[in-house]
Amino acid sequence: MPPSSNKGCGRPLGSKNKPKIPLVINQDSDLALKPIFIQVPKNSDVIEAVVQFARHCQVSITVQCASGSILEATLCQTLPDTSTFVVFGPFTLISLTGTYINNNLSASSSSLSSPSNLDHNCSFTISFCSNLGQSFNGIVGGKVIAADDVTVVVTILKEL
């Protein structure tokens, strides 16, 4: 009969490979970041809808992504304080990301029609393409008009 080995089960004595404590995130916490889906109807301004939602809820938000089609988008030149230009579609929305920071000053009912109102409280970037293979991307400088229903996924950032 072969000699029995006296190897114990588990880690060797003095091993530095300690078990890790599991990280549990309580999803019921008020501080948990929860995705919110905003449905923007046809012929509405996507950016205005997102900002109005944030103002109504008195929260700051981060736009994670969006999907749908758009009729037009107002883009900024890459340098700050430069002119804007409008691109007419229809286009397929590839990406929409950005942040709206809610503060007491933005609670007023200021219009989003001028790009300067966007610059102070929010910043969004967008990518979209046409059915002819043209693609566009840039900084949103005004309106982004929905051609069909556009779904925007945002995360609420609550103040502590």
Tab-separated table of C-alpha atoms in Angstrom:
chain	number	residue	atom	x	y	z
A	1	MET	CA	0.000	0.000	0.000
A	2	PRO	CA	1.490	3.405	-0.956
A	3	PRO	CA	2.259	5.817	1.837
A	4	SER	CA	-0.587	8.239	2.514
A	5	SER	CA	0.064	11.879	1.895
A	6	ASN	CA	-0.651	14.227	4.750
A	7	LYS	CA	-1.561	17.210	2.615
A	8	GLY	CA	-4.291	19.263	4.192
A	9	CYS	CA	-7.109	20.872	2.286
A	10	GLY	CA	-7.146	24.598	1.602
A	11	ARG	CA	-4.390	27.208	1.623
A	12	PRO	CA	-1.003	26.431	3.070
A	13	LEU	CA	-0.299	27.841	6.522
A	14	GLY	CA	0.992	31.441	6.270
A	15	SER	CA	-0.259	31.925	2.720
A	16	LYS	CA	-0.868	35.527	1.680
A	17	ASN	CA	-3.661	34.455	-0.640
A	18	LYS	CA	-6.417	35.465	1.765
A	19	PRO	CA	-10.055	35.227	0.774
A	20	LYS	CA	-11.540	38.528	-0.356
A	21	ILE	CA	-14.552	40.008	1.359
A	22	PRO	CA	-17.422	40.280	-1.139
A	23	LEU	CA	-18.428	43.815	-2.111
A	24	VAL	CA	-22.163	44.278	-1.733
A	25	ILE	CA	-23.853	47.319	-3.222
A	26	ASN	CA	-27.223	48.026	-1.680
A	27	GLN	CA	-29.398	48.937	-4.645
A	28	ASP	CA	-32.092	50.436	-2.408
A	29	SER	CA	-29.767	53.183	-1.236
A	30	ASP	CA	-30.640	56.792	-2.068
A	31	LEU	CA	-27.046	57.243	-3.226
A	32	ALA	CA	-27.193	54.385	-5.737
A	33	LEU	CA	-26.920	55.508	-9.334
A	34	LYS	CA	-29.981	54.286	-11.167
A	35	PRO	CA	-30.532	54.490	-14.907
A	36	ILE	CA	-33.564	56.472	-16.028
A	37	PHE	CA	-35.048	56.139	-19.509
A	38	ILE	CA	-36.433	59.333	-21.037
A	39	GLN	CA	-38.643	58.927	-24.103
A	40	VAL	CA	-38.465	62.063	-26.289
A	41	PRO	CA	-41.371	62.319	-28.765
A	42	LYS	CA	-41.090	63.033	-32.487
A	43	ASN	CA	-40.299	66.655	-33.450
A	44	SER	CA	-39.161	67.519	-29.903
A	45	ASP	CA	-35.769	68.860	-28.865
A	46	VAL	CA	-33.856	66.002	-27.199
A	47	ILE	CA	-31.493	68.288	-25.272
A	48	GLU	CA	-34.309	70.485	-23.989
A	49	ALA	CA	-36.264	67.418	-22.823
A	50	VAL	CA	-33.261	66.106	-20.881
A	51	VAL	CA	-32.543	69.474	-19.264
A	52	GLN	CA	-36.209	70.050	-18.388
A	53	PHE	CA	-36.333	66.614	-16.755
A	54	ALA	CA	-33.271	67.452	-14.640
A	55	ARG	CA	-34.656	70.856	-13.669
A	56	HIS	CA	-38.058	69.400	-12.795
A	57	CYS	CA	-36.463	66.738	-10.557
A	58	GLN	CA	-33.865	69.245	-9.256
A	59	VAL	CA	-30.983	66.864	-9.915
A	60	SER	CA	-27.827	66.785	-11.961
A	61	ILE	CA	-27.673	64.087	-14.615
A	62	THR	CA	-25.252	62.306	-16.878
A	63	VAL	CA	-26.464	61.117	-20.263
A	64	GLN	CA	-25.111	57.609	-20.848
A	65	CYS	CA	-26.489	56.909	-24.331
A	66	ALA	CA	-29.391	57.518	-26.673
A	67	SER	CA	-30.981	55.727	-29.588
A	68	GLY	CA	-33.377	56.680	-32.344
A	69	SER	CA	-33.317	59.003	-35.319
A	70	ILE	CA	-33.008	62.769	-35.517
A	71	LEU	CA	-34.060	65.367	-38.099
A	72	GLU	CA	-31.469	68.014	-37.316
A	73	ALA	CA	-28.663	68.857	-34.936
A	74	THR	CA	-26.916	72.103	-34.081
A	75	LEU	CA	-23.192	71.564	-33.598
A	76	CYS	CA	-20.424	73.847	-32.306
A	77	GLN	CA	-17.068	74.343	-33.883
A	78	THR	CA	-14.326	72.629	-31.866
A	79	LEU	CA	-13.030	75.882	-30.379
A	80	PRO	CA	-15.040	77.538	-27.598
A	81	ASP	CA	-16.979	80.732	-28.369
A	82	THR	CA	-17.132	79.973	-32.082
A	83	SER	CA	-20.122	79.801	-34.355
A	84	THR	CA	-22.598	76.955	-34.614
A	85	PHE	CA	-23.991	75.218	-37.662
A	86	VAL	CA	-27.095	73.127	-38.284
A	87	VAL	CA	-27.019	69.756	-40.044
A	88	PHE	CA	-30.307	68.530	-41.541
A	89	GLY	CA	-31.106	64.817	-41.781
A	90	PRO	CA	-32.689	62.400	-41.206
A	91	PHE	CA	-29.875	60.735	-39.283
A	92	THR	CA	-29.454	57.661	-37.113
A	93	LEU	CA	-28.299	58.577	-33.649
A	94	ILE	CA	-25.141	56.649	-32.740
A	95	SER	CA	-24.132	58.284	-29.471
A	96	LEU	CA	-25.245	61.073	-27.177
A	97	THR	CA	-23.313	61.659	-23.962
A	98	GLY	CA	-22.902	64.542	-21.588
A	99	THR	CA	-23.727	66.114	-18.271
A	100	TYR	CA	-26.184	68.671	-16.955
A	101	ILE	CA	-25.186	70.206	-13.611
A	102	ASN	CA	-28.143	71.495	-11.648
A	103	ASN	CA	-27.504	74.497	-9.458
A	104	ASN	CA	-29.755	77.127	-7.944
A	105	LEU	CA	-29.004	79.548	-10.773
A	106	SER	CA	-30.288	77.149	-13.430
A	107	ALA	CA	-33.687	76.764	-11.781
A	108	SER	CA	-34.956	79.799	-13.656
A	109	SER	CA	-36.861	79.198	-16.834
A	110	SER	CA	-34.122	80.323	-19.192
A	111	SER	CA	-34.399	79.395	-22.838
A	112	LEU	CA	-32.086	76.887	-24.447
A	113	SER	CA	-32.251	78.586	-27.815
A	114	SER	CA	-28.817	80.174	-27.550
A	115	PRO	CA	-25.674	78.057	-27.264
A	116	SER	CA	-24.417	80.187	-24.371
A	117	ASN	CA	-27.166	78.742	-22.158
A	118	LEU	CA	-25.867	75.261	-22.905
A	119	ASP	CA	-22.263	76.160	-22.117
A	120	HIS	CA	-22.837	77.170	-18.499
A	121	ASN	CA	-24.889	74.274	-17.164
A	122	CYS	CA	-24.334	71.396	-19.528
A	123	SER	CA	-22.157	69.898	-22.180
A	124	PHE	CA	-23.158	67.190	-24.645
A	125	THR	CA	-21.380	65.399	-27.463
A	126	ILE	CA	-23.178	63.603	-30.261
A	127	SER	CA	-22.445	61.167	-33.077
A	128	PHE	CA	-24.852	60.330	-35.873
A	129	CYS	CA	-24.844	59.053	-39.451
A	130	SER	CA	-26.945	59.265	-42.582
A	131	ASN	CA	-28.184	56.376	-44.695
A	132	LEU	CA	-25.638	57.481	-47.347
A	133	GLY	CA	-22.697	56.643	-45.107
A	134	GLN	CA	-21.939	60.179	-43.945
A	135	SER	CA	-21.056	60.412	-40.274
A	136	PHE	CA	-20.938	63.427	-38.009
A	137	ASN	CA	-19.783	63.989	-34.467
A	138	GLY	CA	-19.189	67.005	-32.310
A	139	ILE	CA	-20.285	69.196	-29.456
A	140	VAL	CA	-23.984	70.012	-29.267
A	141	GLY	CA	-24.456	73.750	-29.685
A	142	GLY	CA	-28.245	73.974	-29.563
A	143	LYS	CA	-31.184	71.844	-30.601
A	144	VAL	CA	-31.259	68.165	-31.510
A	145	ILE	CA	-34.683	67.473	-33.039
A	146	ALA	CA	-36.083	63.927	-32.858
A	147	ALA	CA	-37.332	62.387	-36.136
A	148	ASP	CA	-39.006	59.504	-34.292
A	149	ASP	CA	-39.175	58.673	-30.612
A	150	VAL	CA	-35.667	58.942	-29.139
A	151	THR	CA	-34.780	57.025	-25.991
A	152	VAL	CA	-32.192	58.653	-23.726
A	153	VAL	CA	-30.585	56.797	-20.819
A	154	VAL	CA	-29.511	59.106	-17.992
A	155	THR	CA	-28.055	58.593	-14.538
A	156	ILE	CA	-29.207	60.877	-11.741
A	157	LEU	CA	-26.476	62.474	-9.659
A	158	LYS	CA	-27.997	63.532	-6.353
A	159	GLU	CA	-26.304	66.104	-4.177
A	160	LEU	CA	-25.211	64.913	-0.745
